[in-house]
XYZ file of C-alpha atoms in Angstrom:
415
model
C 72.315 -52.176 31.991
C 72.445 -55.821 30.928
C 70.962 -57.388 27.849
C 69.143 -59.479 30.073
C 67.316 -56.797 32.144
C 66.458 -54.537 28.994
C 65.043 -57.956 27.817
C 62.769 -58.070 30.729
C 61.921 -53.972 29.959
C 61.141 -55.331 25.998
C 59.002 -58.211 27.176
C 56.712 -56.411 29.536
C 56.543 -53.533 27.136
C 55.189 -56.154 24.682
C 52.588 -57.510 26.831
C 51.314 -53.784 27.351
C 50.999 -53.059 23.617
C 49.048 -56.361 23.100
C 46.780 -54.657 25.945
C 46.456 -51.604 24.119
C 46.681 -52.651 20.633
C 43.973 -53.068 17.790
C 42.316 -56.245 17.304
C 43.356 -55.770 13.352
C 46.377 -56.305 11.815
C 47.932 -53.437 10.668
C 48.368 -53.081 6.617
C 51.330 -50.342 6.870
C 54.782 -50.426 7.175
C 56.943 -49.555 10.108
C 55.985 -46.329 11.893
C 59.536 -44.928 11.030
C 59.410 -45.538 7.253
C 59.803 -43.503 4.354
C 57.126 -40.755 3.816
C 57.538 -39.133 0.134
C 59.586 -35.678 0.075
C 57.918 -32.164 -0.579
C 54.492 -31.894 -2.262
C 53.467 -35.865 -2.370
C 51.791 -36.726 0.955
C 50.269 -40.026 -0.759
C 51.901 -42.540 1.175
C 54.374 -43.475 3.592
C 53.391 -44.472 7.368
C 53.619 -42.016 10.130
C 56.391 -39.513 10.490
C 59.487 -40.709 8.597
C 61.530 -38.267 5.987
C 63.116 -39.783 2.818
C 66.717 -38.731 3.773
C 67.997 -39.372 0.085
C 65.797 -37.233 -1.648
C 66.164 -33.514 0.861
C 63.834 -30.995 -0.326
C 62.443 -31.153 -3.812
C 59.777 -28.499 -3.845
C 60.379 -24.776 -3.565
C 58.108 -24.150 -0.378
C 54.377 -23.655 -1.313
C 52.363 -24.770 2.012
C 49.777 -27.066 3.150
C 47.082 -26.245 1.156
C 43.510 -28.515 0.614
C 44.125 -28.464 -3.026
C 47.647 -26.792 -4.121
C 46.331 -23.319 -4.437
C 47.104 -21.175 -1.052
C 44.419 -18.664 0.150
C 45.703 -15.554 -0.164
C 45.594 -12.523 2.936
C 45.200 -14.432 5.436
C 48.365 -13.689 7.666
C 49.325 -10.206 8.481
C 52.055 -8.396 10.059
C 50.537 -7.154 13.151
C 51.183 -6.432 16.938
C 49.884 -8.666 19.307
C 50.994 -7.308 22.626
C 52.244 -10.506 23.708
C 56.217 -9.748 24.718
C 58.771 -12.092 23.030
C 61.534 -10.437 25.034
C 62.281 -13.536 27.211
C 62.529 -15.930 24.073
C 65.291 -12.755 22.106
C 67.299 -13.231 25.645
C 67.701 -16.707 26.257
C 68.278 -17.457 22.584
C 70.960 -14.588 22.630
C 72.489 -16.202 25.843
C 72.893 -19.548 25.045
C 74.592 -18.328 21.666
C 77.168 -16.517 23.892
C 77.711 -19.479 25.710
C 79.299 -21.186 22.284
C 82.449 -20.980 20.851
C 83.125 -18.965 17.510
C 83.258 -22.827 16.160
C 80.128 -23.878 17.513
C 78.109 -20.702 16.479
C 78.948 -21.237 12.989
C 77.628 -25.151 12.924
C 74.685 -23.302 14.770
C 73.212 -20.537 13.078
C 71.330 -20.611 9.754
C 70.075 -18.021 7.234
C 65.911 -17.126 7.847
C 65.431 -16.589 4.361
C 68.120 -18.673 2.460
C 68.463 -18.025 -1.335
C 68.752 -21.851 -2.215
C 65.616 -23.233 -0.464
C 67.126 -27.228 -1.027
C 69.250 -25.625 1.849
C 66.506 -24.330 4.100
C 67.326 -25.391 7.407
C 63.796 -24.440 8.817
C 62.534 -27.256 6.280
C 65.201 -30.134 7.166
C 63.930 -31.875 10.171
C 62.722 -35.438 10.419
C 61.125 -37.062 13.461
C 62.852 -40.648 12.614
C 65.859 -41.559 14.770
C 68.413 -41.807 12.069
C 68.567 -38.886 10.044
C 71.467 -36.580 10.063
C 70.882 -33.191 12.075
C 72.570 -30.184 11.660
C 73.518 -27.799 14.742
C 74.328 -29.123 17.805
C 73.235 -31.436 20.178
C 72.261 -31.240 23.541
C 74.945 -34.391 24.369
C 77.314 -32.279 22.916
C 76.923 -29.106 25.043
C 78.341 -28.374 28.271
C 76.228 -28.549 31.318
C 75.907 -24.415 31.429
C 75.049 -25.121 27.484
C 72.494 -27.354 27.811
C 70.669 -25.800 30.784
C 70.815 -22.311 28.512
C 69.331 -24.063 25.311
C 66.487 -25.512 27.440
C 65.438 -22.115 28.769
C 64.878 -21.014 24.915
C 62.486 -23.656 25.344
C 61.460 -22.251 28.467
C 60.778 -19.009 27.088
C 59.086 -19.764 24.298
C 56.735 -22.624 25.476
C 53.797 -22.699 28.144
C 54.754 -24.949 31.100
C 52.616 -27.817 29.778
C 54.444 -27.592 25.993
C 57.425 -28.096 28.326
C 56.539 -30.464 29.883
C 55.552 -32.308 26.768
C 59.044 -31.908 25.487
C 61.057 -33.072 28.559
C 58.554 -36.022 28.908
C 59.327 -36.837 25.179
C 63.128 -36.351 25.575
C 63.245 -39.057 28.605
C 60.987 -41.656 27.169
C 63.177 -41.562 24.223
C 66.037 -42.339 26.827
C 63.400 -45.052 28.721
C 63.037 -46.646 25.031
C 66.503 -46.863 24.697
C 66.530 -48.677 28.090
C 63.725 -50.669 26.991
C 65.886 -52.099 23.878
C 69.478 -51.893 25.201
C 70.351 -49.087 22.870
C 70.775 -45.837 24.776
C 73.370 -44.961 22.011
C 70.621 -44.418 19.456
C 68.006 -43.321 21.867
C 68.518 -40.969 24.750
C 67.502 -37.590 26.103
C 70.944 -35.882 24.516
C 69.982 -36.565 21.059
C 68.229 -33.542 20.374
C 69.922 -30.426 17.641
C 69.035 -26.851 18.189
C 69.798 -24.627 15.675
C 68.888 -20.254 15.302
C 67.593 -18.899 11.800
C 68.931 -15.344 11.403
C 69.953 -12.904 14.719
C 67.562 -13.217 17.681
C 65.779 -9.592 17.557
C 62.958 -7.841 18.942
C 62.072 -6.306 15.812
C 63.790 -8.467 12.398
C 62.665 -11.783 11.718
C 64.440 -14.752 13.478
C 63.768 -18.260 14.885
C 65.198 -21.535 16.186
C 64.708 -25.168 15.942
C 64.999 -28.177 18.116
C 65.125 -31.435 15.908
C 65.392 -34.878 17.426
C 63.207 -38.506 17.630
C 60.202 -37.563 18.135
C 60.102 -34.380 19.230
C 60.453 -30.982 16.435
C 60.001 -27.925 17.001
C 60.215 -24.804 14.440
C 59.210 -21.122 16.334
C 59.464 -17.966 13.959
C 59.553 -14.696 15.938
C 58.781 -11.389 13.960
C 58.385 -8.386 16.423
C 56.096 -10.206 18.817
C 54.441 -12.540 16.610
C 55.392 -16.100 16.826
C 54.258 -19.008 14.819
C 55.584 -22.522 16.217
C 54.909 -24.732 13.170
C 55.642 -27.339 12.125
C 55.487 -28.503 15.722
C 55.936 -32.586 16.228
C 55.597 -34.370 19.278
C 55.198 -38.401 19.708
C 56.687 -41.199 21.869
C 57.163 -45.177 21.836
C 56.354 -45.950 24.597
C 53.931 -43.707 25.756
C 54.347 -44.921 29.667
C 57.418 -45.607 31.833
C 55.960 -48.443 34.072
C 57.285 -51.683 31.948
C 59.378 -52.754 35.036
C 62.410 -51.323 34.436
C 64.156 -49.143 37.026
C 64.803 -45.559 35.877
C 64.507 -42.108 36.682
C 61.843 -41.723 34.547
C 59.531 -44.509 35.970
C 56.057 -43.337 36.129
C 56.178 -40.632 32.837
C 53.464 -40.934 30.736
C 52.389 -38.403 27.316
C 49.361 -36.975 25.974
C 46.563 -38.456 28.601
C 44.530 -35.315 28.374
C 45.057 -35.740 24.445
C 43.379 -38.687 24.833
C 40.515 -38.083 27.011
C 39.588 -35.164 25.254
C 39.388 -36.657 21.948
C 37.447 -39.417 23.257
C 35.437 -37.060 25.099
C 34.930 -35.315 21.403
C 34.044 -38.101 19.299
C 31.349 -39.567 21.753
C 29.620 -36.254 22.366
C 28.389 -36.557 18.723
C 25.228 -38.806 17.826
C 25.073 -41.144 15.931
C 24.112 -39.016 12.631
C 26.981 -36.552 13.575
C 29.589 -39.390 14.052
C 28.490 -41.357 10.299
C 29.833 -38.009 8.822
C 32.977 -37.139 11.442
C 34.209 -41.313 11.047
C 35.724 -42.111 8.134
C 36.556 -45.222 8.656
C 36.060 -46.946 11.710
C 38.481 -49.516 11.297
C 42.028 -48.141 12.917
C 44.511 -50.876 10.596
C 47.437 -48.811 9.699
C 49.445 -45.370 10.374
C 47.442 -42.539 8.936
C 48.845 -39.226 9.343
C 49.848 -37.407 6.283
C 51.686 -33.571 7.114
C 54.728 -35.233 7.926
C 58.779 -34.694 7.262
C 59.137 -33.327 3.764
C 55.666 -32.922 3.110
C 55.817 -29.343 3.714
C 53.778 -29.062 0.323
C 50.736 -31.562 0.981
C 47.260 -31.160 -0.480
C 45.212 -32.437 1.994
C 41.191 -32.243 1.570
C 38.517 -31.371 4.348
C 36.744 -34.541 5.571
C 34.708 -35.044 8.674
C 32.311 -32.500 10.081
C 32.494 -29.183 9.965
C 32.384 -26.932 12.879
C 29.429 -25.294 12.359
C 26.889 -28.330 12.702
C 28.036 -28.845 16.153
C 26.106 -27.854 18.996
C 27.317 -25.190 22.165
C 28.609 -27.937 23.568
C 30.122 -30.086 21.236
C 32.142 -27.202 19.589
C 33.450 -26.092 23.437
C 34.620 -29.944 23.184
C 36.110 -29.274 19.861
C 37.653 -25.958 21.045
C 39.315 -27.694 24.421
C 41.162 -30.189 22.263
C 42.460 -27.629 19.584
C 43.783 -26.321 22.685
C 45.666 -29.067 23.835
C 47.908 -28.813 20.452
C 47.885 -24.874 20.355
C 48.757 -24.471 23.854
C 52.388 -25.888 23.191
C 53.281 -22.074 22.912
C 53.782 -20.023 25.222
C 49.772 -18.622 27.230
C 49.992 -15.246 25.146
C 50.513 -16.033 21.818
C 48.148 -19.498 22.338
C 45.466 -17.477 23.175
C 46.193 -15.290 20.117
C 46.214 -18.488 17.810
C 42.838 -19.861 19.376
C 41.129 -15.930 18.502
C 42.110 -16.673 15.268
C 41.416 -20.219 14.641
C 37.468 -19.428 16.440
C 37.609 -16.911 13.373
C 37.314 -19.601 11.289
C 34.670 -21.959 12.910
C 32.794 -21.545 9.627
C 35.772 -23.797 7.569
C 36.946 -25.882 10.349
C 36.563 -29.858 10.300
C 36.944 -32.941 12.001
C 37.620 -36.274 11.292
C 38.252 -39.061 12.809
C 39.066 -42.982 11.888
C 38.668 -45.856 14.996
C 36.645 -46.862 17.303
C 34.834 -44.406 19.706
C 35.354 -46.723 23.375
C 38.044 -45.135 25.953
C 40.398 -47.706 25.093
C 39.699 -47.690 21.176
C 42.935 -46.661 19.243
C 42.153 -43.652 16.830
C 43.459 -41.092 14.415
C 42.003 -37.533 14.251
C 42.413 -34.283 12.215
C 41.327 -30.956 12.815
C 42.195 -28.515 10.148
C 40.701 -25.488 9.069
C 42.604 -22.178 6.694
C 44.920 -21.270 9.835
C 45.187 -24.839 11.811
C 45.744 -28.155 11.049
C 46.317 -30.665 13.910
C 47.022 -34.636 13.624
C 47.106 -37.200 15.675
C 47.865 -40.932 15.645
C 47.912 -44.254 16.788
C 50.566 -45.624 15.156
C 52.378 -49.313 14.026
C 55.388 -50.039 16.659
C 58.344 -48.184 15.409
C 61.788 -49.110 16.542
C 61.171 -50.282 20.262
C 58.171 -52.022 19.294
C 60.278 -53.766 16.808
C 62.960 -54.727 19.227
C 60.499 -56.619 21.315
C 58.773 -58.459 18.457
C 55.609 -56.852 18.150
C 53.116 -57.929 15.307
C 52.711 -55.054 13.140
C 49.026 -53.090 15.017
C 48.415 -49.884 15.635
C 48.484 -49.459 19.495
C 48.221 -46.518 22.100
C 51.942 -47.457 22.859
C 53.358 -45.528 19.780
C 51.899 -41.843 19.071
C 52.372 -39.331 16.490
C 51.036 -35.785 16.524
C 51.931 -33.016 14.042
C 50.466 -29.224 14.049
C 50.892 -26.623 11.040
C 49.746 -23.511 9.602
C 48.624 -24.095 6.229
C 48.002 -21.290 3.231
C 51.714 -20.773 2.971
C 52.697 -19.497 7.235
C 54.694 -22.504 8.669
C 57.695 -21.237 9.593
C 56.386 -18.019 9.801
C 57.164 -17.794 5.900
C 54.238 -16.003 4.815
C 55.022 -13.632 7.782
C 58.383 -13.286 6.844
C 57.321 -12.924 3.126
C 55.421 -9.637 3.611
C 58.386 -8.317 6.198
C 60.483 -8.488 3.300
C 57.873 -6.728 0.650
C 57.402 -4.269 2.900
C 61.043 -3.752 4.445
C 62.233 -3.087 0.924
């Protein structure tokens, strides 16, 4: 690949995120800057970890206001087999070496929790994984690690994650750097022993794609989960295997197809702000510990219709895991209609760009139109939000990412 042809890639790419970008200029700073560490979620744009500070919070949980709601987790069967997740997690650690198993696996319940693995994930490009990567596994290594993916996603969370994994590599064609940004850059890693009955779970951490799935018996929380790309399309003119990907076009209808089914008395509480200017998610790297209050509109003044709407796009987001244990997250979330809101900041036209939360005690989705990050950057974009950069995060707040309220009563209760 020459300079010259990834600077044909970089110049169509911009002319596609002036299409799709704001008419405002954005007041944030780059899309892979420095959100604070543990417990301050009060500024930072979109998605980046402060690598010099680690974790500086004992782990508390998204909350609205610091204090967790208690009892609402339990340890409970769901009848939703995670046999095929225990199996190919097993095999692909029998494919390692005794070396690599030990830069692999990780304690679930570490006594030092500035050492939790489960916690030390970033979505920026630069910070310094621990496990190993898929680049640095054999081919029978790789295809094993993917098919712990495999097992524990649906086929459309797959899909997401491949998708994400080669327009990382496309970016890196679109800016000459395939060093810093390819498919291979991606570090699984297992928390305890992969069992059908003691807690466990693994980890895939890379650019803009982390995943964290506890498995207790056969309950499985897969949360933090984030997923986001720049670009979002491979069609900038630039000949790859990938040509013709895109990410998250269903995200997008549907929220449009939310927003707009609300009149215009609905949408002056749901709208926030309807000027899109900067990054705005907040649950990010190293904010395991945010306070984030309700705003929007709450579930309950929606009609039949518009809460079906509401309901489809939760979906989209919960639906990453595997069809059994999504449809046990959406029974639960629908248990909560009562405290669930959404907000929303943008404009409302199929184009517009847009940020939206959903959150509620058990679910809190987010999703953004962010600031160009890195590839934007290499081709000289102004500093707007655009529909070419996207970040998404999804948690369970009230103490259970990571399963860790889960694993908390396992251990009461085990001893």
């Amino acid at each position: 690949m020459t300079r010259l042809f990834a600077a044909t890639g970089a110049v169509a790419f911009s002319s596609m995120l002036v299409a799709c970008g704001s008419d405002t200029a954005a007041t944030g700073g780059s899309a892979e800057g420095g959100t604070p560490p543990s417990g301050d979620a009060s500024g930072g744009p979109g998605g980046g970890a402060d690598m010099s500070e680690g974790i500086t919070d004992e782990f508390v949980g998204l909350t609205t206001d610091g204090t967790v709601i208690e009892d609402l987790y339990s340890i409970a069967s769901t009848g939703v087999s995670t046999d095929g997740v225990v199996a190919a997690a097993t095999a692909w650690l029998a494919s390692l070496s005794s070396d690599q198993q030990s830069e692999v696996v990780f304690d679930v319940d570490p006594s030092d929790y500035t050492q939790d693995e489960w916690r030390l994930w970033s979505n920026v490009d630069g910070y310094q994984r621990q496990g190993i990567s898929i680049a640095d596994m054999t081919d029978e290594q790789a295809s094993l690690a993917i098919a712990i993916l495999e097992a524990g996603m649906s086929a459309r969370g797959l899909e997401n994650a491949e998708k994400i994994r080669h327009l990382n590599e496309y970016a890196g064609i679109l800016i000459d750097n395939t060093n810093q940004f390819n498919e291979g850059l991606y570090w699984f890693t297992i928390m305890g022993t992969p069992s059908s009955t003691d807690p466990w779970g693994w980890q895939i951490d890379g650019h803009h794609l982390v995943i964290n799935y506890f498995v207790l018996g056969d309950q499985v929380v897969m949360t933090p989960t984030f997923m986001g790309s720049e670009p979002m399309q491979a069609n900038f003119g630039i000949d790859s295997d990938y040509e013709g990907i895109t990410l998250f076009d269903e995200e997008f209808e549907a929220a449009i197809d939310m927003i707009t089914s609300l009149d215009s008395d609905q949408q002056s509480v749901a709208i926030t702000n309807s000027e899109k200017t900067k990054d705005d998610i907040i649950a990010v790297a190293f904010a395991d510990n945010a306070e984030v209050a309700y705003e929007g509109i709450v579930a309950t003044d929606l009609t039949d219709d518009q809460l079906e709407k509401l309901w489809t796009l939760t979906g989209l987001f919960v639906g990453n895991v595997d069809d059994g244990h999504a449809e046990v997250k959406m029974a639960e979330v629908k248990d909560h209609v009562d405290e669930t809101y959404f907000c929303w900041i943008g404009g409302t036209d199929s184009d517009s760009v847009f940020y939206f939360r959903i959150q509620s005690p058990v679910i809190y989705i987010e999703f953004d139109c962010e600031t160009p990050g890195p590839v934007g950057q290499g081709a000289d974009m102004a500093d707007e939000v655009s529909r070419q950069h996207v970040h998404c995060i999804v948690r369970t707040p009230n103490g259970n990412d990571y399963g860790k309220a889960l694993l908390a009563l396992h251990l009461a209760l085990d001893h």
